[in-house]
Short mmCIF file of C-alpha atoms in Angstrom, two decimals:
data_model
loop_
_atom_site.label_atom_id
_atom_site.label_comp_id
_atom_site.label_asym_id
_atom_site.label_seq_id
_atom_site.Cartn_x
_atom_site.Cartn_y
_atom_site.Cartn_z
CA MET A 1257 9.91 -14.19 -22.05
CA LEU A 1258 8.13 -13.66 -18.76
CA PHE A 1259 9.58 -12.04 -15.66
CA ASN A 1260 8.23 -15.00 -13.66
CA SER A 1261 10.01 -17.64 -15.76
CA PHE A 1262 13.16 -19.60 -15.00
CA GLU A 1263 14.80 -18.69 -18.31
CA PHE A 1264 14.41 -15.00 -17.55
CA ILE A 1265 15.60 -15.14 -13.93
CA PHE A 1266 18.44 -17.61 -14.39
CA LEU A 1267 19.65 -16.87 -17.93
CA PHE A 1268 18.53 -13.63 -19.57
CA LEU A 1269 18.75 -11.32 -16.55
CA PRO A 1270 22.17 -12.35 -15.15
CA ILE A 1271 23.78 -12.46 -18.61
CA THR A 1272 22.38 -9.04 -19.54
CA PHE A 1273 23.40 -7.55 -16.18
CA ILE A 1274 26.98 -8.89 -16.18
CA ILE A 1275 27.81 -7.94 -19.77
CA TYR A 1276 26.24 -4.49 -19.38
CA PHE A 1277 28.47 -3.52 -16.47
CA LEU A 1278 31.53 -5.18 -17.96
CA LEU A 1279 31.09 -3.06 -21.07
CA ASN A 1280 30.69 0.04 -18.94
CA ARG A 1281 33.89 -0.80 -17.09
CA PHE A 1282 36.20 -1.91 -19.88
CA ARG A 1283 34.85 -0.31 -23.07
CA ASN A 1284 32.60 2.72 -22.92
CA GLN A 1285 29.06 3.66 -22.12
CA GLN A 1286 27.91 3.66 -25.74
CA TYR A 1287 28.69 -0.05 -26.13
CA ALA A 1288 26.69 -0.72 -22.98
CA ILE A 1289 23.72 1.15 -24.47
CA TYR A 1290 23.98 -0.92 -27.64
CA TRP A 1291 24.02 -4.08 -25.52
CA LEU A 1292 20.86 -3.11 -23.64
CA VAL A 1293 19.11 -2.30 -26.92
CA LEU A 1294 20.07 -5.68 -28.41
CA SER A 1295 19.10 -7.49 -25.21
CA SER A 1296 15.72 -5.75 -25.17
CA LEU A 1297 15.16 -6.66 -28.83
CA PHE A 1298 15.93 -10.29 -28.00
CA PHE A 1299 13.57 -10.10 -25.00
CA TYR A 1300 10.79 -8.72 -27.23
CA GLY A 1301 11.45 -11.05 -30.13
CA TYR A 1302 11.39 -14.06 -27.79
CA PHE A 1303 7.59 -13.73 -27.67
CA LYS A 1304 7.23 -13.57 -31.46
CA LEU A 1305 9.85 -12.68 -34.08
CA THR A 1306 7.41 -10.78 -36.30
CA TYR A 1307 6.94 -8.25 -33.49
CA LEU A 1308 10.50 -7.04 -34.10
CA ALA A 1309 9.77 -5.71 -37.59
CA ILE A 1310 6.76 -3.70 -36.38
CA ILE A 1311 8.49 -2.14 -33.40
CA THR A 1312 11.70 -1.43 -35.33
CA ILE A 1313 9.87 0.38 -38.12
CA SER A 1314 7.87 2.33 -35.56
CA ILE A 1315 11.00 3.43 -33.67
CA VAL A 1316 12.86 4.50 -36.85
CA VAL A 1317 9.90 6.46 -38.24
CA ASN A 1318 9.19 8.22 -34.94
CA PHE A 1319 12.81 9.19 -34.40
CA ALA A 1320 13.06 10.48 -37.99
CA LEU A 1321 9.91 12.55 -37.51
CA SER A 1322 11.24 13.97 -34.25
CA ARG A 1323 14.40 15.06 -36.09
CA VAL A 1324 12.34 16.78 -38.78
CA ILE A 1325 10.20 18.49 -36.15
CA ASN A 1326 13.32 19.75 -34.39
CA THR A 1327 14.92 21.15 -37.57
CA ASN A 1328 11.98 22.37 -39.69
CA ASN A 1329 10.48 25.46 -38.09
CA ARG A 1330 7.95 26.10 -40.83
CA TRP A 1331 6.25 22.69 -40.89
CA ARG A 1332 6.89 21.57 -37.31
CA LYS A 1333 3.25 21.38 -36.33
CA THR A 1334 2.32 19.49 -39.50
CA TYR A 1335 4.99 16.87 -38.88
CA MET A 1336 3.91 16.59 -35.27
CA ILE A 1337 0.35 15.86 -36.38
CA ILE A 1338 1.67 13.31 -38.91
CA GLY A 1339 3.66 11.61 -36.16
CA VAL A 1340 0.70 11.39 -33.79
CA ALA A 1341 -1.53 10.11 -36.61
CA PHE A 1342 1.08 7.52 -37.64
CA ASN A 1343 1.18 6.04 -34.14
CA ILE A 1344 -2.59 6.07 -33.71
CA LEU A 1345 -3.11 4.40 -37.11
CA ILE A 1346 -0.70 1.57 -36.27
CA LEU A 1347 -2.49 0.97 -32.97
CA CYS A 1348 -5.93 1.17 -34.57
CA TYR A 1349 -4.98 -1.25 -37.34
CA TYR A 1350 -3.75 -4.00 -35.05
CA LYS A 1351 -6.07 -3.45 -32.11
CA TYR A 1352 -9.35 -2.11 -33.45
CA THR A 1353 -9.80 -3.28 -37.06
CA ASP A 1354 -11.84 -6.36 -36.17
CA PHE A 1355 -13.88 -4.35 -33.65
CA PHE A 1356 -14.86 -1.84 -36.33
CA ILE A 1357 -15.60 -4.60 -38.85
CA GLU A 1358 -17.83 -6.43 -36.37
CA ASN A 1359 -19.82 -3.29 -35.62
CA ILE A 1360 -20.15 -2.37 -39.31
CA ASN A 1361 -21.41 -5.88 -40.04
CA SER A 1362 -23.88 -5.67 -37.17
CA LEU A 1363 -25.11 -2.18 -38.09
CA LEU A 1364 -25.32 -2.54 -41.87
CA GLY A 1365 -25.96 -6.26 -42.19
CA THR A 1366 -22.77 -6.76 -44.19
CA ASN A 1367 -20.51 -9.81 -44.04
CA ILE A 1368 -17.00 -8.34 -44.17
CA ALA A 1369 -14.45 -10.95 -43.12
CA LEU A 1370 -12.53 -10.36 -39.91
CA LEU A 1371 -8.76 -10.07 -40.22
CA HIS A 1372 -7.99 -11.73 -36.86
CA LEU A 1373 -4.91 -9.60 -36.39
CA LEU A 1374 -2.63 -10.43 -33.49
CA LEU A 1375 -1.92 -7.38 -31.34
CA PRO A 1376 1.85 -7.03 -30.83
CA LEU A 1377 2.70 -7.14 -27.14
CA GLY A 1378 3.13 -3.77 -25.52
CA LEU A 1379 1.91 -1.82 -28.56
CA SER A 1380 -0.63 0.16 -26.53
CA PHE A 1381 2.07 1.31 -24.09
CA ILE A 1382 4.67 1.90 -26.82
CA THR A 1383 2.20 3.98 -28.83
CA PHE A 1384 1.45 6.38 -25.98
CA GLN A 1385 5.14 6.66 -25.14
CA GLN A 1386 6.06 7.57 -28.71
CA ILE A 1387 3.16 9.99 -29.07
CA ALA A 1388 4.40 11.79 -25.96
CA PHE A 1389 7.90 11.98 -27.46
CA ILE A 1390 6.61 13.39 -30.75
CA VAL A 1391 4.52 16.02 -28.97
CA ASP A 1392 7.41 16.93 -26.67
CA SER A 1393 9.67 17.26 -29.71
CA TYR A 1394 7.27 19.92 -30.97
CA ARG A 1395 6.87 21.64 -27.61
CA ASP A 1396 10.34 21.52 -26.10
CA GLY A 1397 12.77 20.05 -28.61
CA THR A 1398 14.53 16.69 -28.40
CA ALA A 1399 17.32 17.16 -30.95
CA HIS A 1400 20.07 16.42 -28.43
CA TYR A 1401 19.15 12.73 -28.12
CA LYS A 1402 21.02 10.00 -29.99
CA PHE A 1403 19.11 7.33 -31.89
CA SER A 1404 20.58 4.58 -29.68
CA HIS A 1405 19.35 6.36 -26.55
CA TYR A 1406 15.89 6.85 -28.04
CA ALA A 1407 15.74 3.18 -29.04
CA LEU A 1408 16.62 2.18 -25.48
CA PHE A 1409 14.03 4.64 -24.15
CA ILE A 1410 11.34 2.71 -26.06
CA LEU A 1411 12.77 -0.80 -25.81
CA PHE A 1412 14.15 -0.97 -22.25
CA PHE A 1413 12.92 -4.45 -21.34
CA PRO A 1414 11.74 -3.85 -17.72
CA GLN A 1415 8.98 -1.50 -18.93
CA LEU A 1416 8.63 -2.55 -22.58
CA ILE A 1417 5.56 -4.78 -22.44
CA ALA A 1418 3.26 -3.30 -19.78
CA GLY A 1419 4.72 0.00 -18.71
CA PRO A 1420 4.92 2.20 -16.82
CA ILE A 1421 4.46 4.80 -19.58
CA VAL A 1422 7.62 6.87 -19.19
CA GLN A 1423 8.63 10.29 -20.51
CA HIS A 1424 11.91 11.13 -22.18
CA ASP A 1425 13.02 13.80 -19.71
CA GLU A 1426 12.76 11.42 -16.75
CA MET A 1427 14.50 8.50 -18.48
CA LEU A 1428 17.03 9.55 -21.12
CA PRO A 1429 19.22 11.70 -18.83
CA GLN A 1430 19.72 8.66 -16.60
CA TYR A 1431 21.46 6.77 -19.41
CA ASP A 1432 24.26 9.37 -19.51
CA THR A 1433 24.76 9.75 -15.76
CA LYS A 1434 28.33 8.70 -14.99
CA GLU A 1435 27.49 7.30 -11.55
CA ASN A 1436 25.00 4.88 -13.13
CA ARG A 1437 27.72 3.07 -15.10
CA LYS A 1438 28.90 0.98 -12.19
CA VAL A 1439 27.18 -1.55 -9.94
CA ILE A 1440 25.55 0.25 -7.01
CA HIS A 1441 24.97 -2.28 -4.25
CA GLU A 1442 22.15 -0.32 -2.65
CA HIS A 1443 20.25 -0.27 -5.94
CA VAL A 1444 20.85 -4.00 -6.35
CA ALA A 1445 19.48 -4.69 -2.87
CA ARG A 1446 16.43 -2.50 -3.33
CA GLY A 1447 15.86 -3.82 -6.85
CA ILE A 1448 15.93 -7.46 -5.77
CA PHE A 1449 13.71 -6.61 -2.80
CA ILE A 1450 10.89 -5.01 -4.77
CA PHE A 1451 11.27 -7.52 -7.63
CA ALA A 1452 10.71 -10.30 -5.08
CA ILE A 1453 7.60 -8.55 -3.75
CA GLY A 1454 6.22 -8.24 -7.26
CA LEU A 1455 7.00 -11.88 -7.99
CA VAL A 1456 5.13 -12.98 -4.86
CA LYS A 1457 2.17 -10.78 -5.83
CA LYS A 1458 2.01 -12.39 -9.25
CA VAL A 1459 2.78 -16.04 -8.55
CA VAL A 1460 1.38 -16.60 -5.07
CA ILE A 1461 -1.62 -14.24 -4.99
CA ALA A 1462 -2.73 -13.18 -8.49
CA ASP A 1463 -2.35 -16.58 -10.15
CA THR A 1464 -4.14 -18.31 -7.25
CA VAL A 1465 -7.21 -16.08 -7.03
CA GLY A 1466 -7.20 -15.93 -10.83
CA ILE A 1467 -8.31 -19.57 -10.81
CA TRP A 1468 -11.50 -18.59 -9.01
CA ALA A 1469 -12.07 -15.55 -11.24
CA ASN A 1470 -11.65 -17.59 -14.42
CA GLU A 1471 -13.92 -20.37 -13.25
CA GLY A 1472 -16.55 -17.93 -12.06
CA PHE A 1473 -16.67 -16.03 -15.36
CA ALA A 1474 -16.64 -19.31 -17.32
CA ASN A 1475 -19.67 -20.57 -15.35
CA TYR A 1476 -21.37 -17.20 -14.93
CA SER A 1477 -24.87 -18.43 -15.75
CA ASN A 1478 -24.75 -20.96 -12.91
CA LEU A 1479 -23.37 -18.70 -10.20
CA SER A 1480 -25.23 -18.24 -6.97
CA PHE A 1481 -25.41 -14.97 -5.06
CA VAL A 1482 -22.31 -15.67 -2.96
CA GLU A 1483 -20.39 -17.18 -5.90
CA ALA A 1484 -21.04 -14.08 -7.99
CA TRP A 1485 -19.45 -11.94 -5.27
CA ILE A 1486 -16.51 -14.33 -5.00
CA THR A 1487 -16.06 -14.14 -8.77
CA SER A 1488 -16.03 -10.35 -8.89
CA LEU A 1489 -13.79 -9.97 -5.83
CA SER A 1490 -11.42 -12.63 -7.16
CA TYR A 1491 -10.88 -10.67 -10.36
CA THR A 1492 -10.56 -7.41 -8.41
CA VAL A 1493 -7.81 -8.99 -6.33
CA GLN A 1494 -6.19 -10.76 -9.30
CA LEU A 1495 -5.92 -7.64 -11.45
CA TYR A 1496 -4.50 -5.55 -8.62
CA TYR A 1497 -1.79 -8.02 -7.61
CA ASP A 1498 -1.02 -8.98 -11.21
CA PHE A 1499 -0.50 -5.48 -12.61
CA SER A 1500 0.98 -3.93 -9.49
CA GLY A 1501 3.22 -7.00 -9.27
CA TYR A 1502 4.45 -6.39 -12.81
CA SER A 1503 5.07 -2.72 -12.01
CA ASP A 1504 7.05 -3.66 -8.89
CA MET A 1505 9.13 -6.13 -10.87
CA ALA A 1506 9.75 -3.51 -13.57
CA ILE A 1507 10.96 -0.99 -10.98
CA GLY A 1508 13.20 -3.62 -9.39
CA LEU A 1509 14.72 -4.75 -12.70
CA ALA A 1510 15.39 -1.18 -13.78
CA LEU A 1511 17.08 -0.42 -10.44
CA LEU A 1512 19.55 -3.25 -11.08
CA PHE A 1513 20.75 -1.14 -14.01
CA ASN A 1514 20.61 2.06 -11.92
CA ILE A 1515 17.54 3.33 -13.76
CA LYS A 1516 14.63 4.69 -11.73
CA LEU A 1517 11.19 4.15 -13.24
CA PRO A 1518 8.19 6.20 -12.11
CA VAL A 1519 5.80 4.67 -9.57
CA ASN A 1520 2.67 3.28 -11.21
CA PHE A 1521 0.68 2.06 -8.19
CA TYR A 1522 0.33 3.46 -4.70
CA SER A 1523 -2.33 1.57 -2.72
CA PRO A 1524 -5.28 2.41 -5.02
CA TYR A 1525 -7.74 0.24 -3.10
CA LYS A 1526 -7.31 2.56 -0.11
CA ALA A 1527 -8.78 5.45 -2.13
CA ARG A 1528 -11.81 7.31 -0.76
CA ASN A 1529 -13.17 8.51 -4.13
CA ILE A 1530 -12.63 7.86 -7.83
CA GLN A 1531 -10.40 10.89 -8.33
CA GLU A 1532 -8.10 9.61 -5.61
CA PHE A 1533 -8.26 6.10 -7.07
CA TRP A 1534 -6.93 7.33 -10.41
CA LYS A 1535 -4.12 9.19 -8.69
CA LYS A 1536 -3.01 5.83 -7.30
CA TRP A 1537 -3.95 3.29 -10.03
CA HIS A 1538 -1.91 3.13 -13.25
CA MET A 1539 -0.55 6.56 -12.41
CA THR A 1540 1.52 6.99 -15.60
CA LEU A 1541 -1.52 6.38 -17.81
CA ASN A 1542 -3.42 9.03 -15.87
CA ARG A 1543 -0.44 11.37 -16.27
CA PHE A 1544 -0.31 10.80 -20.04
CA LEU A 1545 -4.03 11.37 -20.57
CA THR A 1546 -3.96 14.48 -18.39
CA THR A 1547 -0.90 16.01 -20.09
CA TYR A 1548 -1.59 15.11 -23.71
CA VAL A 1549 -5.40 14.98 -23.89
CA TYR A 1550 -7.11 16.71 -20.95
CA PHE A 1551 -4.98 19.89 -20.90
CA PRO A 1552 -5.01 20.38 -24.71
CA LEU A 1553 -8.81 20.04 -24.62
CA GLY A 1554 -8.90 22.94 -22.17
CA GLY A 1555 -8.78 21.03 -18.89
CA SER A 1556 -10.84 22.88 -16.32
CA ARG A 1557 -10.16 26.33 -17.77
CA LYS A 1558 -13.32 26.63 -19.89
CA GLY A 1559 -16.11 26.30 -17.37
CA ALA A 1560 -17.68 23.47 -15.42
CA PHE A 1561 -19.68 21.89 -18.27
CA ARG A 1562 -16.66 21.75 -20.58
CA THR A 1563 -14.59 20.32 -17.74
CA TYR A 1564 -17.05 17.46 -17.29
CA ILE A 1565 -17.07 16.76 -21.03
CA ASN A 1566 -13.26 16.68 -21.04
CA ILE A 1567 -13.28 14.23 -18.14
CA LEU A 1568 -15.67 11.93 -19.99
CA ILE A 1569 -13.49 12.13 -23.11
CA ILE A 1570 -10.30 11.07 -21.34
CA PHE A 1571 -12.08 8.20 -19.59
CA PHE A 1572 -13.63 7.11 -22.88
CA ILE A 1573 -10.12 7.05 -24.36
CA SER A 1574 -8.82 5.19 -21.31
CA GLY A 1575 -11.49 2.52 -21.67
CA PHE A 1576 -11.03 2.11 -25.42
CA TRP A 1577 -7.24 2.07 -25.02
CA HIS A 1578 -7.53 -0.89 -22.68
CA GLY A 1579 -9.46 -3.03 -25.11
CA ALA A 1580 -11.44 -3.17 -28.36
CA GLY A 1581 -14.89 -3.82 -26.95
CA TRP A 1582 -18.01 -2.05 -25.78
CA ASN A 1583 -17.46 -3.45 -22.29
CA PHE A 1584 -14.16 -1.53 -22.05
CA ILE A 1585 -15.82 1.64 -23.31
CA LEU A 1586 -18.60 1.27 -20.74
CA TRP A 1587 -16.03 0.63 -17.99
CA GLY A 1588 -14.20 3.83 -18.92
CA LEU A 1589 -17.39 5.90 -19.08
CA LEU A 1590 -18.55 4.53 -15.71
CA HIS A 1591 -15.35 5.85 -14.16
CA GLY A 1592 -15.79 9.11 -16.06
CA PHE A 1593 -19.32 9.66 -14.76
CA ALA A 1594 -18.19 8.69 -11.25
CA SER A 1595 -15.42 11.27 -11.45
CA VAL A 1596 -17.94 13.93 -12.51
CA VAL A 1597 -20.26 12.94 -9.64
CA VAL A 1598 -17.39 13.27 -7.16
CA ARG A 1599 -16.64 16.78 -8.43
CA LEU A 1600 -20.30 17.80 -8.19
CA PHE A 1601 -20.67 16.29 -4.72
CA SER A 1602 -17.58 18.14 -3.47
CA LYS A 1603 -19.38 21.40 -4.20
CA THR A 1604 -22.04 20.58 -1.61
CA GLY A 1605 -19.48 20.81 1.18
CA ILE A 1606 -20.68 17.51 2.63
CA LYS A 1607 -17.91 15.17 3.83
CA LEU A 1608 -18.75 11.51 4.16
CA PRO A 1609 -17.19 9.44 6.96
CA TYR A 1610 -13.87 7.91 5.93
CA LEU A 1611 -15.01 4.27 6.06
CA LEU A 1612 -18.25 5.00 4.18
CA SER A 1613 -16.53 6.89 1.34
CA TRP A 1614 -13.83 4.19 1.11
CA PHE A 1615 -16.40 1.38 1.06
CA MET A 1616 -18.50 3.06 -1.64
CA THR A 1617 -15.44 3.71 -3.78
CA PHE A 1618 -14.14 0.16 -3.51
CA GLN A 1619 -17.51 -1.38 -4.29
CA PHE A 1620 -17.89 0.85 -7.34
CA VAL A 1621 -14.43 -0.17 -8.55
CA ASN A 1622 -15.20 -3.84 -7.87
CA ILE A 1623 -18.47 -3.77 -9.81
CA ALA A 1624 -16.97 -1.82 -12.72
CA TRP A 1625 -14.16 -4.42 -13.00
CA VAL A 1626 -16.83 -6.98 -13.95
CA TYR A 1627 -17.36 -5.12 -17.24
CA PHE A 1628 -13.60 -4.84 -17.67
CA ARG A 1629 -13.14 -8.62 -17.35
CA ALA A 1630 -16.28 -9.85 -19.10
CA THR A 1631 -16.19 -11.12 -22.66
CA SER A 1632 -19.69 -9.80 -23.35
CA MET A 1633 -22.15 -7.32 -21.93
CA GLU A 1634 -24.57 -10.16 -21.27
CA GLN A 1635 -21.99 -11.97 -19.16
CA ALA A 1636 -21.23 -8.86 -17.10
CA ASN A 1637 -24.89 -7.97 -16.60
CA THR A 1638 -25.71 -11.52 -15.50
CA ILE A 1639 -22.95 -11.59 -12.87
CA ILE A 1640 -23.85 -8.15 -11.52
CA ALA A 1641 -27.55 -9.08 -11.37
CA LYS A 1642 -26.66 -12.18 -9.35
CA MET A 1643 -24.50 -10.05 -7.03
CA PHE A 1644 -27.58 -8.00 -6.14
CA THR A 1645 -30.00 -10.88 -5.74
CA PRO A 1646 -29.47 -11.93 -2.11
CA ASP A 1647 -30.20 -15.57 -1.33
CA MET A 1648 -29.59 -16.88 2.19
CA THR A 1649 -30.13 -20.44 0.99
CA ALA A 1650 -27.36 -20.04 -1.56
CA ILE A 1651 -25.04 -18.69 1.13
CA ASN A 1652 -25.73 -21.67 3.34
CA ASN A 1653 -25.36 -24.15 0.47
CA PHE A 1654 -22.01 -22.67 -0.53
CA PHE A 1655 -20.50 -23.79 2.77
CA THR A 1656 -22.49 -26.97 3.36
CA GLU A 1657 -23.06 -28.61 -0.03
CA PRO A 1658 -20.80 -29.44 -3.00
CA HIS A 1659 -20.78 -26.77 -5.67
CA THR A 1660 -19.62 -26.78 -9.28
CA SER A 1661 -18.70 -23.19 -10.18
CA PHE A 1662 -15.12 -23.56 -8.93
CA ALA A 1663 -14.73 -27.29 -9.53
CA GLN A 1664 -11.68 -26.91 -11.76
CA ALA A 1665 -9.80 -25.36 -8.86
CA GLU A 1666 -9.61 -28.85 -7.36
CA ALA A 1667 -6.74 -29.55 -9.76
CA PHE A 1668 -4.60 -27.19 -7.69
CA ASN A 1669 -3.63 -27.79 -4.11
CA ILE A 1670 -1.48 -25.84 -1.69
CA LEU A 1671 -0.15 -27.54 1.43
CA GLY A 1672 -2.79 -30.23 1.01
CA LEU A 1673 -5.68 -27.76 0.89
CA SER A 1674 -7.97 -27.83 -2.14
CA LEU A 1675 -8.41 -24.43 -3.78
CA SER A 1676 -12.06 -25.30 -4.43
CA ASP A 1677 -12.79 -25.60 -0.71
CA PRO A 1678 -15.22 -22.81 0.31
CA LEU A 1679 -13.28 -21.93 3.44
CA VAL A 1680 -10.00 -21.73 1.51
CA ILE A 1681 -11.62 -19.41 -1.06
CA VAL A 1682 -13.14 -17.05 1.50
CA VAL A 1683 -10.08 -16.93 3.76
CA GLY A 1684 -7.72 -16.53 0.80
CA LEU A 1685 -9.69 -13.59 -0.59
CA LEU A 1686 -9.95 -11.95 2.83
CA ILE A 1687 -6.20 -12.20 3.42
CA ALA A 1688 -5.43 -10.72 -0.01
CA LEU A 1689 -7.90 -7.86 0.52
CA VAL A 1690 -6.68 -7.08 4.04
CA ILE A 1691 -3.12 -6.83 2.71
CA ALA A 1692 -4.24 -4.39 0.02
CA PHE A 1693 -6.40 -2.36 2.42
CA THR A 1694 -4.18 -2.07 5.48
CA THR A 1695 -0.49 -2.77 4.91
CA LEU A 1696 2.32 -0.59 3.58
CA ASN A 1697 2.64 -0.87 -0.17
CA SER A 1698 5.77 -2.14 -1.91
CA ILE A 1699 7.09 1.36 -2.65
CA GLN A 1700 6.82 2.34 1.01
CA LEU A 1701 8.53 -0.89 2.05
CA MET A 1702 11.35 -0.31 -0.41
CA ASP A 1703 11.85 3.28 0.73
CA LYS A 1704 11.97 2.18 4.37
CA MET A 1705 14.46 -0.58 3.62
CA LYS A 1706 17.88 0.01 5.18
CA PHE A 1707 20.74 -1.08 2.98
CA ASN A 1708 23.09 -3.66 4.39
CA TRP A 1709 24.35 -7.07 3.43
CA GLY A 1710 21.74 -8.65 5.66
CA ALA A 1711 19.07 -7.04 3.49
CA ILE A 1712 20.68 -8.50 0.37
CA ILE A 1713 20.73 -11.99 1.91
CA TYR A 1714 17.11 -11.55 3.01
CA THR A 1715 15.96 -10.60 -0.50
CA GLN A 1716 17.86 -13.50 -2.01
CA CYS A 1717 16.06 -15.84 0.39
CA MET A 1718 12.75 -14.29 -0.74
CA ILE A 1719 13.64 -14.96 -4.36
CA ALA A 1720 14.51 -18.57 -3.51
CA LEU A 1721 11.17 -19.06 -1.76
CA VAL A 1722 9.28 -17.61 -4.71
CA LEU A 1723 11.14 -19.81 -7.19
CA VAL A 1724 10.24 -22.84 -5.10
CA SER A 1725 6.63 -21.64 -5.20
CA ILE A 1726 6.77 -21.29 -8.99
CA TYR A 1727 8.08 -24.82 -9.33
CA TYR A 1728 5.67 -26.25 -6.77
CA MET A 1729 2.57 -24.63 -8.24
CA GLN A 1730 3.73 -25.03 -11.85
CA LYS A 1731 2.54 -21.55 -12.74
CA ASN A 1732 4.13 -19.55 -15.52
CA SER A 1733 1.21 -17.45 -16.71
CA ILE A 1734 1.37 -14.17 -18.62
CA PHE A 1735 0.52 -10.87 -16.97
CA LEU A 1736 -3.06 -9.67 -17.51
CA TYR A 1737 -2.05 -6.34 -19.03
CA PHE A 1738 -0.18 -8.14 -21.82
CA ASN A 1739 -3.68 -8.56 -23.32
CA PHE A 1740 -4.31 -4.82 -23.44
#
């Protein structure tokens, strides 16, 4: 069930919301917790029923291991290692088995059959979240948590499929806060407001420019110089608005239930270097890798060379976590090397002008995204080569002669304008980029929002406009990070 679907907005969400607060009011908080767990299981099982068995087994095993870790002083570390290994093995089996088989076949000339396993939605996020809980059980102790609260911590539907990756100490205490058991109108207003922003990001912007990105990558061998740039920038825009849109919607949905999720995006395309970019992009992933990989490896405490190796390791893991392919690994390592270069350059004491450092950072991110999106190294290399083969004739032809690379976009029209029209493409991309580069982000807008009934009416009008857009454009696509 998608956040941007009618069944979610008009059926699942209002029913879950109303019953949750009725249970809090007339029964007790524990029944309300049970209801949210059951609702989240239904939400997850709606995608595919077989997912429920996998996630349920995973939750039971991890909670049992955390109990053993908390009560067995002699073998605590051993059980912690078993717990981490258990989660990694589940992820590796579903996500990386075919990748390893393909590479073994290629390297050794064997013909081992692929398993074609279907990756359960959200498994990558769930795995990291449960690993963090197991490690924290060993470090700090988590014996005071109930199983129902832990299940909700993992299953809570706003962040179940694509994050953010949350930690137990920032989430579980909120479930027991007495003030959170009643409807808080300010939270409802803010939640609807940021949910509406996320919905607009996804439906109006990401799904529109995604048409150009998909067509460009599908026709990569025929792209001209200018079309190659449009293709790369389209995906750069699509991924940003798609994933940040999901994160906004997750924050908004959680706020309806008086739960505050951590911020996952904070204007990353305004960053002036790669280190700053990763402090603003997918912030909870960066936090996890820093806390549970980088610091245990020694962080920056064991000399410069070891620091750089540790940075490359966490970016290698980040790339491989995103997808089972050499293109994802290369994407991660590119960011790792860029991060090392930034650290080395900072030692020179030279400070680049703001616009120059921002421009270089954004272009690096844009080019690296080509590897992230590509289905093969050959596809990515071809597009990037075309991006750096200037052709004034191709630029002129793009605006003056019919072209085929984005022909399928003609099937979609907005306000009578064809999405394959060159001017529409260029103007649309520019508007989306200017918004990302210059405006306040959704978190800033939400924080500045003043609560009043006018604000609630305003956000409801925004929701209505977005729903009309969904119906008009007939778009109900999944979020990109569901694939990772």
